[in-house]
Structure formats: C-alpha cells, structure tokens
Amino acid sequence: MDSRKIRLTFLFVLMLMILPFHAAEASEFPFTVYPVPEKGTILKWEKVNRLLPTGKKFKVIDLETGFYFSVQRRAGNKHADVQPLTYKDTAVLKHLYNGKWSWRRRAILIPVKGKMLAASMHGMPHGAGALQNGFPGHFCIHFAGSTTHKTRNADPSHKLMILKAGGKLEDYAHHANPHQIVQMYLLSLKENDPDLMKPVLPEKGVERKKLLKTGKGVTAIHYDIRGKESKKHRTFKTVIPVKTVIYRENKGVEKTLIHITVARLTPWSAWKISKVDLGR
C-alpha cells in the first residue's frame, strides 16, 4: 500500500471516529456559520421588494456571529414578513436570542444576486404562520426605507441596525444633531448593543468605559427626549433632559429624569456624549 492510500485510509478511519460526536453535537446546536464581510450594501426597500418578492426563499446571516438560517417571505408591503423554513432554522434564530423570543433588533446580511444586503430583524413570532417549523407566526425584516405596520414610520432601532450592517454608523453619528446622538445612546441601551453607542462616545478614557457599562442589566427602556430638536446648533455644549422608564434585571422599574450632556470641540466637529446624569 503506497503512502497516499495509507493517508486516505487514516483519514477515513478518523472521520468515522469523529462524525458520531459531531452528529450528536449538531442535533443540540444545529448552527451553520457564514463568512461575514465587513459590511453589506444598503439598498432602498423599493428595490429590495423586487429582489425578494413574496414566496422567495433566502438566507439570513447574523452580522455578529455569522450564524445563518433560511426563511421564506410570506407577506409585507413596507417590510418583509418572513418565516423560518424548518425546525432547524427556527432553532438557529432562537439561539441568537439566547433561547427566548425577543423584540430586540439585530443587524443582519442577506445574500442576493452577488450582493450582501444590509438589513435588520427582530426575533418575536407574531401574527399568522403557515409553515411547519416550530415558529408560531412570522417575524419582520426591515431595509432602508421600510416602515412599521402601525405607524407607517421608520423604526429607529431598525434604522440603526441597518446602518450597522452597512458599515455606516460612524458616518451617521458624525453628521447627527444632539437629539440624534442622544437617541443612539438610548437605543443602544434598549437593544442591548454597545456598538450603537460607541460612535457617540469619547474615543477613549474613563468616561467612555463608564458609559459603555450603563446598559448592563437593562432589559427594556421607554424614553421621551425633551426639548425641541434643532439641526442648527451654534453652541459647543448642550444638556438634553430625557424622561425614562428603565427595567433592570433583578431590580425592577426605575422612573427617572436623566440629563445627557452633548459637546463638540468646533462648529465642524461631531457631537459626542460627555456625561450622563442618571438622576438617582
């Protein structure tokens, strides 16, 4: 027996030894990983609507982990209402939300005709569902220009997740006004995603580390940014009050008025959050 046959025989035996273990492992954790690019293409809903018509099956790739699963678009005229194709696809989706259904948004990529489309999803089954997949309903995928069923407005969390998937968060933050800066910080807490607040924090230092920790234990937040929003600010510093209801893990509900200080160095500089007074 030549050396090549010996190597092939050894590999075959090794595979027989390994496969049962991985088969059992896959039954518990049926995940498939996709090589994730740095960013996707942000495409308007009107174009996406034609690329992904009702009935279309496609992959959904989680930006953070690379885990992907397959879905079918079932409905939706301002965004895509989709269902996981199989029980395995449902298991992957549920794992992304730590085993619990959730309204929290996640940045995703969708491969279509040689492009990776930037999008956002939540993980909460609602409404009707027709597929035998263990998912009691459908969930929503938003693209640039998508709106919600009830308000017909763009969902701010979905908007930021789409920018994240498209690698445009930094650019958005650089041109944002103080109210938009504050909203990025608050949505970061709401979605439990520090990436949403990083572009609006000081680049380094103790205050940055402190602010990144403010979302720890937050399970939900409702907020009302007070004062008028203005695109033209001639000042270099402004304090914006925010009425909040914050739900923290094992701590219950906190109703408080917080004050967020936003500052910049020059009239051409980007606004950054310099201080958050939680009002406790």
Short mmCIF file of N, CA and C in Angstrom, two decimals, residues 116-237:
data_model
loop_
_atom_site.label_atom_id
_atom_site.label_comp_id
_atom_site.label_asym_id
_atom_site.label_seq_id
_atom_site.Cartn_x
_atom_site.Cartn_y
_atom_site.Cartn_z
N MET A 116 -24.45 41.46 -0.67
CA MET A 116 -24.87 41.27 0.71
C MET A 116 -25.70 42.48 1.11
N LEU A 117 -27.00 42.32 1.28
CA LEU A 117 -27.86 43.43 1.61
C LEU A 117 -27.88 43.66 3.12
N ALA A 118 -27.74 44.91 3.52
CA ALA A 118 -27.80 45.27 4.94
C ALA A 118 -29.26 45.35 5.38
N ALA A 119 -29.56 44.72 6.52
CA ALA A 119 -30.95 44.70 6.99
C ALA A 119 -30.98 44.56 8.51
N SER A 120 -32.19 44.52 9.05
CA SER A 120 -32.38 44.39 10.49
C SER A 120 -33.58 43.50 10.76
N MET A 121 -33.51 42.71 11.81
CA MET A 121 -34.62 41.84 12.17
C MET A 121 -34.89 41.91 13.66
N HIS A 122 -36.07 41.46 14.06
CA HIS A 122 -36.31 41.15 15.47
C HIS A 122 -36.57 39.65 15.57
N GLY A 123 -36.76 39.15 16.79
CA GLY A 123 -36.92 37.72 16.97
C GLY A 123 -38.18 37.33 17.72
N MET A 124 -39.29 38.04 17.44
CA MET A 124 -40.54 37.76 18.14
C MET A 124 -41.61 37.25 17.16
N PRO A 125 -42.05 35.99 17.33
CA PRO A 125 -43.13 35.50 16.47
C PRO A 125 -44.44 36.22 16.77
N HIS A 126 -45.15 36.63 15.73
CA HIS A 126 -46.44 37.29 15.91
C HIS A 126 -47.25 37.07 14.64
N GLY A 127 -48.54 37.28 14.75
CA GLY A 127 -49.40 37.13 13.58
C GLY A 127 -49.51 35.69 13.11
N ALA A 128 -49.81 35.55 11.84
CA ALA A 128 -50.06 34.22 11.27
C ALA A 128 -48.78 33.57 10.78
N GLY A 129 -48.83 32.23 10.74
CA GLY A 129 -47.73 31.44 10.20
C GLY A 129 -48.27 30.19 9.55
N ALA A 130 -47.68 29.79 8.42
CA ALA A 130 -48.23 28.67 7.66
C ALA A 130 -47.28 27.48 7.56
N LEU A 131 -46.01 27.67 7.83
CA LEU A 131 -45.02 26.60 7.65
C LEU A 131 -44.91 25.73 8.90
N GLN A 132 -44.59 24.46 8.69
CA GLN A 132 -44.34 23.54 9.80
C GLN A 132 -42.88 23.69 10.23
N ASN A 133 -42.64 24.60 11.16
CA ASN A 133 -41.26 24.95 11.50
C ASN A 133 -41.04 25.21 12.99
N GLY A 134 -42.08 25.03 13.80
CA GLY A 134 -41.93 25.27 15.22
C GLY A 134 -41.90 26.75 15.58
N PHE A 135 -42.24 27.60 14.64
CA PHE A 135 -42.23 29.05 14.88
C PHE A 135 -43.68 29.55 14.80
N PRO A 136 -44.24 29.99 15.92
CA PRO A 136 -45.68 30.31 15.96
C PRO A 136 -46.01 31.69 15.39
N GLY A 137 -45.85 31.85 14.08
CA GLY A 137 -46.16 33.13 13.45
C GLY A 137 -45.09 33.52 12.45
N HIS A 138 -44.86 34.83 12.32
CA HIS A 138 -43.79 35.32 11.44
C HIS A 138 -43.01 36.40 12.19
N PHE A 139 -41.88 36.81 11.63
CA PHE A 139 -41.15 37.95 12.18
C PHE A 139 -40.80 38.90 11.04
N CYS A 140 -40.29 40.08 11.39
CA CYS A 140 -40.12 41.14 10.40
C CYS A 140 -38.65 41.42 10.09
N ILE A 141 -38.39 41.68 8.83
CA ILE A 141 -37.07 42.14 8.38
C ILE A 141 -37.25 43.50 7.71
N HIS A 142 -36.46 44.47 8.17
CA HIS A 142 -36.54 45.84 7.63
C HIS A 142 -35.29 46.17 6.82
N PHE A 143 -35.50 46.99 5.81
CA PHE A 143 -34.42 47.52 4.98
C PHE A 143 -34.52 49.05 4.99
N ALA A 144 -33.58 49.72 4.35
CA ALA A 144 -33.62 51.18 4.29
C ALA A 144 -34.94 51.63 3.66
N GLY A 145 -35.64 52.51 4.35
CA GLY A 145 -36.92 52.99 3.83
C GLY A 145 -38.11 52.17 4.25
N SER A 146 -37.89 51.07 4.99
CA SER A 146 -39.01 50.27 5.49
C SER A 146 -39.74 51.01 6.61
N THR A 147 -41.02 50.72 6.77
CA THR A 147 -41.80 51.29 7.86
C THR A 147 -42.52 50.18 8.60
N THR A 148 -43.08 50.52 9.76
CA THR A 148 -43.79 49.54 10.57
C THR A 148 -45.25 49.43 10.13
N HIS A 149 -45.93 48.38 10.61
CA HIS A 149 -47.34 48.18 10.28
C HIS A 149 -48.20 49.30 10.86
N LYS A 150 -47.96 49.62 12.13
CA LYS A 150 -48.87 50.51 12.84
C LYS A 150 -48.65 51.98 12.53
N THR A 151 -47.39 52.42 12.57
CA THR A 151 -47.12 53.85 12.49
C THR A 151 -46.86 54.35 11.07
N ARG A 152 -46.46 53.46 10.19
CA ARG A 152 -46.04 53.84 8.85
C ARG A 152 -44.81 54.76 8.88
N ASN A 153 -44.08 54.68 9.98
CA ASN A 153 -42.82 55.41 10.11
C ASN A 153 -41.67 54.42 10.19
N ALA A 154 -40.48 54.88 9.88
CA ALA A 154 -39.30 54.02 10.03
C ALA A 154 -39.04 53.77 11.51
N ASP A 155 -38.75 52.54 11.86
CA ASP A 155 -38.42 52.20 13.24
C ASP A 155 -36.98 52.62 13.52
N PRO A 156 -36.74 53.47 14.55
CA PRO A 156 -35.39 53.99 14.78
C PRO A 156 -34.35 52.91 15.10
N SER A 157 -34.75 51.86 15.81
CA SER A 157 -33.80 50.79 16.11
C SER A 157 -33.42 50.03 14.85
N HIS A 158 -34.41 49.70 14.04
CA HIS A 158 -34.12 49.03 12.77
C HIS A 158 -33.19 49.90 11.91
N LYS A 159 -33.45 51.20 11.91
CA LYS A 159 -32.64 52.12 11.10
C LYS A 159 -31.17 52.03 11.50
N LEU A 160 -30.90 52.05 12.81
CA LEU A 160 -29.51 51.99 13.27
C LEU A 160 -28.88 50.64 12.97
N MET A 161 -29.65 49.56 13.11
CA MET A 161 -29.11 48.23 12.82
C MET A 161 -28.78 48.08 11.33
N ILE A 162 -29.58 48.69 10.47
CA ILE A 162 -29.30 48.66 9.03
C ILE A 162 -28.00 49.42 8.75
N LEU A 163 -27.83 50.57 9.41
CA LEU A 163 -26.58 51.33 9.27
C LEU A 163 -25.39 50.52 9.78
N LYS A 164 -25.59 49.80 10.87
CA LYS A 164 -24.52 48.95 11.41
C LYS A 164 -24.14 47.87 10.41
N ALA A 165 -25.16 47.20 9.85
CA ALA A 165 -24.90 46.14 8.88
C ALA A 165 -24.24 46.68 7.62
N GLY A 166 -24.51 47.95 7.31
CA GLY A 166 -23.92 48.56 6.13
C GLY A 166 -22.63 49.32 6.39
N GLY A 167 -22.14 49.26 7.64
CA GLY A 167 -20.88 49.94 7.98
C GLY A 167 -20.98 51.45 7.95
N LYS A 168 -22.18 52.00 8.24
CA LYS A 168 -22.39 53.45 8.13
C LYS A 168 -22.73 54.12 9.47
N LEU A 169 -22.55 53.43 10.57
CA LEU A 169 -22.88 54.03 11.87
C LEU A 169 -22.01 55.25 12.17
N GLU A 170 -20.73 55.12 11.92
CA GLU A 170 -19.80 56.22 12.20
C GLU A 170 -20.16 57.46 11.37
N ASP A 171 -20.47 57.25 10.12
CA ASP A 171 -20.82 58.36 9.24
C ASP A 171 -22.10 59.03 9.70
N TYR A 172 -23.09 58.24 10.10
CA TYR A 172 -24.35 58.79 10.60
C TYR A 172 -24.11 59.61 11.86
N ALA A 173 -23.31 59.08 12.78
CA ALA A 173 -23.04 59.79 14.04
C ALA A 173 -22.29 61.09 13.79
N HIS A 174 -21.41 61.10 12.81
CA HIS A 174 -20.60 62.29 12.53
C HIS A 174 -21.47 63.48 12.10
N HIS A 175 -22.58 63.19 11.44
CA HIS A 175 -23.45 64.25 10.94
C HIS A 175 -24.72 64.43 11.78
N ALA A 176 -24.83 63.70 12.88
CA ALA A 176 -26.04 63.73 13.70
C ALA A 176 -26.11 64.99 14.56
N ASN A 177 -27.33 65.46 14.83
CA ASN A 177 -27.52 66.56 15.76
C ASN A 177 -27.61 66.02 17.19
N PRO A 178 -27.58 66.87 18.21
CA PRO A 178 -27.57 66.39 19.60
C PRO A 178 -28.70 65.43 19.95
N HIS A 179 -29.93 65.70 19.47
CA HIS A 179 -31.04 64.79 19.77
C HIS A 179 -30.81 63.40 19.16
N GLN A 180 -30.28 63.37 17.96
CA GLN A 180 -29.99 62.08 17.32
C GLN A 180 -28.86 61.34 18.05
N ILE A 181 -27.89 62.09 18.55
CA ILE A 181 -26.80 61.50 19.33
C ILE A 181 -27.35 60.84 20.58
N VAL A 182 -28.24 61.56 21.28
CA VAL A 182 -28.86 61.03 22.50
C VAL A 182 -29.69 59.80 22.18
N GLN A 183 -30.41 59.84 21.06
CA GLN A 183 -31.23 58.68 20.68
C GLN A 183 -30.36 57.45 20.41
N MET A 184 -29.21 57.63 19.80
CA MET A 184 -28.31 56.50 19.55
C MET A 184 -27.90 55.85 20.86
N TYR A 185 -27.61 56.68 21.86
CA TYR A 185 -27.23 56.15 23.17
C TYR A 185 -28.38 55.37 23.79
N LEU A 186 -29.58 55.94 23.76
CA LEU A 186 -30.74 55.29 24.38
C LEU A 186 -31.13 54.00 23.65
N LEU A 187 -31.04 54.01 22.32
CA LEU A 187 -31.36 52.79 21.57
C LEU A 187 -30.33 51.70 21.80
N SER A 188 -29.10 52.10 22.09
CA SER A 188 -28.07 51.13 22.45
C SER A 188 -28.46 50.39 23.72
N LEU A 189 -29.01 51.14 24.69
CA LEU A 189 -29.49 50.51 25.92
C LEU A 189 -30.68 49.61 25.62
N LYS A 190 -31.60 50.11 24.81
CA LYS A 190 -32.82 49.35 24.50
C LYS A 190 -32.52 48.04 23.81
N GLU A 191 -31.60 48.07 22.85
CA GLU A 191 -31.30 46.89 22.06
C GLU A 191 -30.15 46.06 22.62
N ASN A 192 -29.61 46.50 23.76
CA ASN A 192 -28.50 45.78 24.40
C ASN A 192 -27.35 45.57 23.43
N ASP A 193 -26.99 46.65 22.72
CA ASP A 193 -25.94 46.58 21.70
C ASP A 193 -25.00 47.78 21.86
N PRO A 194 -23.87 47.61 22.52
CA PRO A 194 -22.93 48.72 22.73
C PRO A 194 -22.42 49.35 21.44
N ASP A 195 -22.44 48.61 20.33
CA ASP A 195 -21.95 49.16 19.06
C ASP A 195 -22.73 50.40 18.63
N LEU A 196 -23.98 50.49 19.05
CA LEU A 196 -24.80 51.63 18.65
C LEU A 196 -24.39 52.92 19.36
N MET A 197 -23.80 52.79 20.55
CA MET A 197 -23.39 53.99 21.27
C MET A 197 -21.91 54.35 21.08
N LYS A 198 -21.10 53.40 20.67
CA LYS A 198 -19.67 53.65 20.55
C LYS A 198 -19.32 54.86 19.68
N PRO A 199 -20.00 55.09 18.54
CA PRO A 199 -19.64 56.24 17.71
C PRO A 199 -19.94 57.60 18.35
N VAL A 200 -20.78 57.64 19.40
CA VAL A 200 -21.15 58.93 20.00
C VAL A 200 -20.48 59.15 21.36
N LEU A 201 -19.56 58.28 21.72
CA LEU A 201 -18.84 58.41 22.99
C LEU A 201 -17.46 59.00 22.76
N PRO A 202 -16.83 59.51 23.83
CA PRO A 202 -15.42 59.92 23.70
C PRO A 202 -14.59 58.76 23.18
N GLU A 203 -13.57 59.05 22.40
CA GLU A 203 -12.79 57.99 21.75
C GLU A 203 -12.07 57.11 22.75
N LYS A 204 -11.69 57.66 23.90
CA LYS A 204 -11.01 56.87 24.92
C LYS A 204 -11.19 57.55 26.27
N GLY A 205 -10.72 56.86 27.31
CA GLY A 205 -10.78 57.46 28.63
C GLY A 205 -11.77 56.77 29.55
N VAL A 206 -11.77 57.24 30.80
CA VAL A 206 -12.60 56.65 31.85
C VAL A 206 -14.08 56.82 31.55
N GLU A 207 -14.45 58.00 31.06
CA GLU A 207 -15.87 58.28 30.81
C GLU A 207 -16.44 57.33 29.75
N ARG A 208 -15.67 57.01 28.72
CA ARG A 208 -16.12 56.07 27.70
C ARG A 208 -16.41 54.70 28.31
N LYS A 209 -15.48 54.21 29.13
CA LYS A 209 -15.65 52.91 29.77
C LYS A 209 -16.87 52.92 30.70
N LYS A 210 -17.05 54.02 31.39
CA LYS A 210 -18.18 54.15 32.31
C LYS A 210 -19.51 54.13 31.56
N LEU A 211 -19.59 54.87 30.46
CA LEU A 211 -20.83 54.93 29.69
C LEU A 211 -21.17 53.61 29.01
N LEU A 212 -20.15 52.88 28.58
CA LEU A 212 -20.38 51.58 27.95
C LEU A 212 -21.00 50.58 28.92
N LYS A 213 -20.82 50.81 30.21
CA LYS A 213 -21.34 49.90 31.22
C LYS A 213 -22.75 50.26 31.67
N THR A 214 -23.27 51.42 31.24
CA THR A 214 -24.58 51.85 31.73
C THR A 214 -25.72 50.96 31.25
N GLY A 215 -25.49 50.18 30.19
CA GLY A 215 -26.54 49.30 29.69
C GLY A 215 -26.59 47.95 30.39
N LYS A 216 -25.67 47.71 31.31
CA LYS A 216 -25.62 46.42 31.98
C LYS A 216 -26.88 46.18 32.81
N GLY A 217 -27.52 45.05 32.55
CA GLY A 217 -28.71 44.68 33.31
C GLY A 217 -30.00 45.30 32.81
N VAL A 218 -29.94 46.17 31.78
CA VAL A 218 -31.15 46.78 31.26
C VAL A 218 -31.89 45.78 30.38
N THR A 219 -33.14 45.50 30.72
CA THR A 219 -33.93 44.56 29.93
C THR A 219 -34.91 45.27 29.01
N ALA A 220 -35.26 46.51 29.36
CA ALA A 220 -36.14 47.30 28.49
C ALA A 220 -36.06 48.76 28.92
N ILE A 221 -36.38 49.66 28.00
CA ILE A 221 -36.38 51.09 28.33
C ILE A 221 -37.39 51.81 27.46
N HIS A 222 -38.14 52.71 28.08
CA HIS A 222 -39.02 53.63 27.37
C HIS A 222 -38.51 55.03 27.66
N TYR A 223 -38.49 55.89 26.64
CA TYR A 223 -37.91 57.20 26.84
C TYR A 223 -38.65 58.27 26.07
N ASP A 224 -38.52 59.50 26.56
CA ASP A 224 -39.09 60.67 25.90
C ASP A 224 -38.04 61.77 25.96
N ILE A 225 -37.43 62.07 24.82
CA ILE A 225 -36.41 63.12 24.76
C ILE A 225 -37.11 64.47 24.77
N ARG A 226 -36.81 65.27 25.79
CA ARG A 226 -37.50 66.55 25.96
C ARG A 226 -36.80 67.66 25.19
N GLY A 227 -37.54 68.75 24.97
CA GLY A 227 -36.98 69.89 24.26
C GLY A 227 -37.13 69.76 22.76
N LYS A 228 -36.94 70.85 22.05
CA LYS A 228 -37.08 70.88 20.61
C LYS A 228 -35.81 70.39 19.92
N GLU A 229 -36.01 69.61 18.86
CA GLU A 229 -34.88 69.15 18.07
C GLU A 229 -34.51 70.21 17.04
N SER A 230 -33.24 70.54 16.96
CA SER A 230 -32.78 71.55 16.03
C SER A 230 -31.58 71.03 15.25
N LYS A 231 -31.57 71.30 13.95
CA LYS A 231 -30.44 70.88 13.12
C LYS A 231 -29.29 71.88 13.20
N LYS A 232 -29.59 73.11 13.65
CA LYS A 232 -28.56 74.14 13.72
C LYS A 232 -28.27 74.49 15.18
N HIS A 233 -27.09 74.13 15.63
CA HIS A 233 -26.64 74.46 16.98
C HIS A 233 -25.38 75.29 16.89
N ARG A 234 -25.45 76.51 17.42
CA ARG A 234 -24.28 77.39 17.38
C ARG A 234 -23.43 77.26 18.64
N THR A 235 -23.92 76.46 19.58
CA THR A 235 -23.17 76.27 20.82
C THR A 235 -22.21 75.09 20.68
N PHE A 236 -21.38 74.92 21.72
CA PHE A 236 -20.44 73.80 21.74
C PHE A 236 -20.82 72.77 22.80
N LYS A 237 -21.90 73.06 23.52
CA LYS A 237 -22.31 72.16 24.59
C LYS A 237 -23.80 72.35 24.87
#
